[in-house]
Amino acid sequence: MSKLTIPQEGGCRCGQVRLKISAPPIITMACHCTGCQKMSSSAFSLSAAIPAEGFEVIAGEPVIGGLHGATRHYFCPHCLTWMFTRPEGMDWFVNLRSTMLDDTSGVAPFVETFTSEKLPWVATSAVHSYETFPPMEAFGGLMQEFAERTASA
Ligand SMILES: [Zn+2]
Ligand SMILES: [Zn+2]
């Protein structure tokens, strides 16, 4: 599993919103749920969970999109790219859509979620697959295994 370059910048399709990560992801994921299929206009979404203190918007003002619910999905106000999500009740990390990064070489998903809703022809290189979300108690072990793999990569 190749490593992400840290620190690193990224941005939306048009470049009005730019962001910077200064901490490595605690986990990388692909989500096959039908909501992610719609919002990403594609087969699945990719995310890198970045510790909140290591995530910064450095240009532009992202706006809320998607469901406008308790989980906040942030989009570029101009090109409307879905850029990152702040999940409800989990302020300690930001789910960055991995393809926003300028260098996407280290964003392969470690875990894939909602394979129950996966398009039948899709396959990813994820090491762990879950029909829905991993149970909360699984995250400690998953994050530890991800850290070990990225450290040895
Ligand atoms: Zn944009
Ligand atoms: Zn999803």
mmCIF file of C-alpha atoms and ligand atoms in Angstrom:
data_model
loop_
_atom_site.group_PDB
_atom_site.id
_atom_site.type_symbol
_atom_site.label_atom_id
_atom_site.label_comp_id
_atom_site.label_asym_id
_atom_site.label_seq_id
_atom_site.Cartn_x
_atom_site.Cartn_y
_atom_site.Cartn_z
ATOM 1 C CA MET A 1 0.000 0.000 0.000
ATOM 2 C CA SER A 2 1.680 3.231 -1.091
ATOM 3 C CA LYS A 3 1.843 6.147 1.248
ATOM 4 C CA LEU A 4 0.221 9.560 0.993
ATOM 5 C CA THR A 5 2.580 12.513 0.835
ATOM 6 C CA ILE A 6 2.061 14.648 3.973
ATOM 7 C CA PRO A 7 1.648 17.606 4.063
ATOM 8 C CA GLN A 8 -0.258 17.836 0.861
ATOM 9 C CA GLU A 9 -2.774 20.123 -0.811
ATOM 10 C CA GLY A 10 -5.848 19.385 -2.844
ATOM 11 C CA GLY A 11 -8.754 21.109 -4.485
ATOM 12 C CA CYS A 12 -12.050 20.900 -6.322
ATOM 13 C CA ARG A 13 -12.582 20.616 -10.067
ATOM 14 C CA CYS A 14 -12.437 24.380 -10.661
ATOM 15 C CA GLY A 15 -9.775 25.199 -8.073
ATOM 16 C CA GLN A 16 -11.737 27.846 -6.109
ATOM 17 C CA VAL A 17 -11.668 25.712 -2.960
ATOM 18 C CA ARG A 18 -8.256 24.485 -1.880
ATOM 19 C CA LEU A 19 -7.429 22.444 1.176
ATOM 20 C CA LYS A 20 -4.405 21.098 2.955
ATOM 21 C CA ILE A 21 -3.766 17.992 5.032
ATOM 22 C CA SER A 22 -0.917 17.957 7.522
ATOM 23 C CA ALA A 23 -1.671 14.623 9.215
ATOM 24 C CA PRO A 24 -1.861 11.148 7.681
ATOM 25 C CA PRO A 25 -5.260 9.464 7.333
ATOM 26 C CA ILE A 26 -6.347 7.166 10.146
ATOM 27 C CA ILE A 27 -8.091 4.977 7.569
ATOM 28 C CA THR A 28 -9.041 4.987 3.889
ATOM 29 C CA MET A 29 -12.352 3.675 2.636
ATOM 30 C CA ALA A 30 -14.575 3.106 -0.356
ATOM 31 C CA CYS A 31 -18.327 3.280 0.190
ATOM 32 C CA HIS A 32 -20.665 1.507 -2.204
ATOM 33 C CA CYS A 33 -23.927 2.797 -0.690
ATOM 34 C CA THR A 34 -26.515 4.191 -3.105
ATOM 35 C CA GLY A 35 -26.211 7.628 -1.450
ATOM 36 C CA CYS A 36 -22.491 7.735 -2.275
ATOM 37 C CA GLN A 37 -23.209 6.469 -5.784
ATOM 38 C CA LYS A 38 -25.494 9.457 -6.336
ATOM 39 C CA MET A 39 -23.388 12.126 -4.648
ATOM 40 C CA SER A 40 -20.173 11.001 -6.337
ATOM 41 C CA SER A 41 -21.961 10.467 -9.680
ATOM 42 C CA SER A 42 -20.021 7.233 -9.816
ATOM 43 C CA ALA A 43 -19.864 3.648 -8.584
ATOM 44 C CA PHE A 44 -18.574 4.405 -5.066
ATOM 45 C CA SER A 45 -17.090 7.204 -2.976
ATOM 46 C CA LEU A 46 -13.494 7.261 -1.757
ATOM 47 C CA SER A 47 -12.554 8.744 1.570
ATOM 48 C CA ALA A 48 -9.470 9.363 3.666
ATOM 49 C CA ALA A 49 -10.307 10.049 7.321
ATOM 50 C CA ILE A 50 -8.030 12.925 8.343
ATOM 51 C CA PRO A 51 -7.715 13.981 12.010
ATOM 52 C CA ALA A 52 -9.580 17.308 12.280
ATOM 53 C CA GLU A 53 -6.482 19.193 13.493
ATOM 54 C CA GLY A 54 -4.621 18.051 10.378
ATOM 55 C CA PHE A 55 -7.232 19.337 7.940
ATOM 56 C CA GLU A 56 -7.563 22.904 6.719
ATOM 57 C CA VAL A 57 -9.458 24.764 3.994
ATOM 58 C CA ILE A 58 -6.877 27.239 2.654
ATOM 59 C CA ALA A 59 -8.880 28.919 -0.132
ATOM 60 C CA GLY A 60 -12.559 29.419 -0.937
ATOM 61 C CA GLU A 61 -15.669 28.797 1.129
ATOM 62 C CA PRO A 62 -17.200 25.333 0.808
ATOM 63 C CA VAL A 63 -20.985 25.123 1.139
ATOM 64 C CA ILE A 64 -23.267 22.420 2.543
ATOM 65 C CA GLY A 65 -24.845 20.089 -0.009
ATOM 66 C CA GLY A 66 -26.170 16.557 -0.187
ATOM 67 C CA LEU A 67 -28.895 15.788 2.335
ATOM 68 C CA HIS A 68 -28.359 18.975 4.424
ATOM 69 C CA GLY A 69 -28.723 16.806 7.527
ATOM 70 C CA ALA A 70 -26.717 16.324 10.722
ATOM 71 C CA THR A 71 -23.834 14.847 8.730
ATOM 72 C CA ARG A 72 -22.455 17.800 6.782
ATOM 73 C CA HIS A 73 -21.394 17.263 3.174
ATOM 74 C CA TYR A 74 -19.200 20.110 1.863
ATOM 75 C CA PHE A 75 -19.128 21.161 -1.776
ATOM 76 C CA CYS A 76 -17.350 23.827 -3.823
ATOM 77 C CA PRO A 77 -19.873 26.721 -4.284
ATOM 78 C CA HIS A 78 -18.852 27.161 -7.920
ATOM 79 C CA CYS A 79 -18.146 23.748 -9.521
ATOM 80 C CA LEU A 80 -20.210 21.857 -6.896
ATOM 81 C CA THR A 81 -17.620 19.137 -6.387
ATOM 82 C CA TRP A 82 -18.318 17.022 -3.278
ATOM 83 C CA MET A 83 -15.099 17.607 -1.336
ATOM 84 C CA PHE A 84 -15.378 16.379 2.241
ATOM 85 C CA THR A 85 -17.810 15.328 4.930
ATOM 86 C CA ARG A 86 -17.985 16.043 8.637
ATOM 87 C CA PRO A 87 -19.899 13.048 10.036
ATOM 88 C CA GLU A 88 -22.503 13.626 12.727
ATOM 89 C CA GLY A 89 -21.099 13.411 16.247
ATOM 90 C CA MET A 90 -17.524 12.652 15.111
ATOM 91 C CA ASP A 91 -15.844 16.051 15.079
ATOM 92 C CA TRP A 92 -12.392 14.582 15.615
ATOM 93 C CA PHE A 93 -11.952 13.666 11.960
ATOM 94 C CA VAL A 94 -12.929 14.846 8.494
ATOM 95 C CA ASN A 95 -13.777 12.435 5.688
ATOM 96 C CA LEU A 96 -11.901 13.902 2.773
ATOM 97 C CA ARG A 97 -12.941 12.627 -0.662
ATOM 98 C CA SER A 98 -9.595 11.143 -1.581
ATOM 99 C CA THR A 99 -9.635 12.266 -5.220
ATOM 100 C CA MET A 100 -9.448 15.932 -4.096
ATOM 101 C CA LEU A 101 -5.755 15.465 -3.310
ATOM 102 C CA ASP A 102 -3.218 16.716 -5.834
ATOM 103 C CA ASP A 103 -1.363 13.385 -5.603
ATOM 104 C CA THR A 104 -3.744 10.447 -5.398
ATOM 105 C CA SER A 105 -1.090 7.733 -5.404
ATOM 106 C CA GLY A 106 -1.630 6.768 -1.760
ATOM 107 C CA VAL A 107 -5.419 6.680 -1.510
ATOM 108 C CA ALA A 108 -6.269 3.020 -2.197
ATOM 109 C CA PRO A 109 -9.201 2.022 0.023
ATOM 110 C CA PHE A 110 -8.282 -0.208 2.978
ATOM 111 C CA VAL A 111 -11.904 -0.904 3.914
ATOM 112 C CA GLU A 112 -14.991 -1.010 1.721
ATOM 113 C CA THR A 113 -18.473 -0.478 3.136
ATOM 114 C CA PHE A 114 -22.022 -1.220 1.987
ATOM 115 C CA THR A 115 -21.085 -4.041 -0.378
ATOM 116 C CA SER A 116 -24.780 -4.968 -0.006
ATOM 117 C CA GLU A 117 -25.541 -2.018 -2.318
ATOM 118 C CA LYS A 118 -22.495 -2.439 -4.582
ATOM 119 C CA LEU A 119 -22.919 -2.391 -8.341
ATOM 120 C CA PRO A 120 -22.468 -6.021 -9.404
ATOM 121 C CA TRP A 121 -19.454 -5.444 -11.681
ATOM 122 C CA VAL A 122 -17.433 -3.342 -9.221
ATOM 123 C CA ALA A 123 -14.328 -4.676 -7.484
ATOM 124 C CA THR A 124 -11.870 -2.686 -5.356
ATOM 125 C CA SER A 125 -8.547 -3.622 -3.780
ATOM 126 C CA ALA A 126 -9.910 -3.088 -0.241
ATOM 127 C CA VAL A 127 -8.506 -5.508 2.338
ATOM 128 C CA HIS A 128 -11.688 -5.617 4.442
ATOM 129 C CA SER A 129 -15.261 -5.671 3.147
ATOM 130 C CA TYR A 130 -18.448 -5.010 5.086
ATOM 131 C CA GLU A 131 -22.051 -5.418 3.983
ATOM 132 C CA THR A 132 -22.928 -2.179 5.781
ATOM 133 C CA PHE A 133 -20.623 -0.266 8.162
ATOM 134 C CA PRO A 134 -18.026 -2.059 10.278
ATOM 135 C CA PRO A 135 -19.303 -2.429 13.853
ATOM 136 C CA MET A 136 -17.979 0.420 16.046
ATOM 137 C CA GLU A 137 -15.843 -2.010 18.038
ATOM 138 C CA ALA A 138 -14.014 -3.074 14.858
ATOM 139 C CA PHE A 139 -12.580 0.390 14.174
ATOM 140 C CA GLY A 140 -9.770 0.208 16.744
ATOM 141 C CA GLY A 141 -8.314 -2.922 15.161
ATOM 142 C CA LEU A 142 -8.864 -1.661 11.613
ATOM 143 C CA MET A 143 -7.106 1.647 12.335
ATOM 144 C CA GLN A 144 -4.197 -0.182 13.964
ATOM 145 C CA GLU A 145 -3.802 -2.559 11.016
ATOM 146 C CA PHE A 146 -4.013 0.368 8.572
ATOM 147 C CA ALA A 147 -1.291 2.240 10.508
ATOM 148 C CA GLU A 148 0.966 -0.825 10.477
ATOM 149 C CA ARG A 149 0.499 -1.340 6.744
ATOM 150 C CA THR A 150 1.147 2.285 5.843
ATOM 151 C CA ALA A 151 4.191 2.398 8.160
ATOM 152 C CA SER A 152 5.752 -0.577 6.397
ATOM 153 C CA ALA A 153 4.812 0.549 2.872
HETATM 154 ZN ZN ZN B 1 -14.748 24.278 -7.533
HETATM 155 ZN ZN ZN B 2 -21.805 5.705 1.271
#
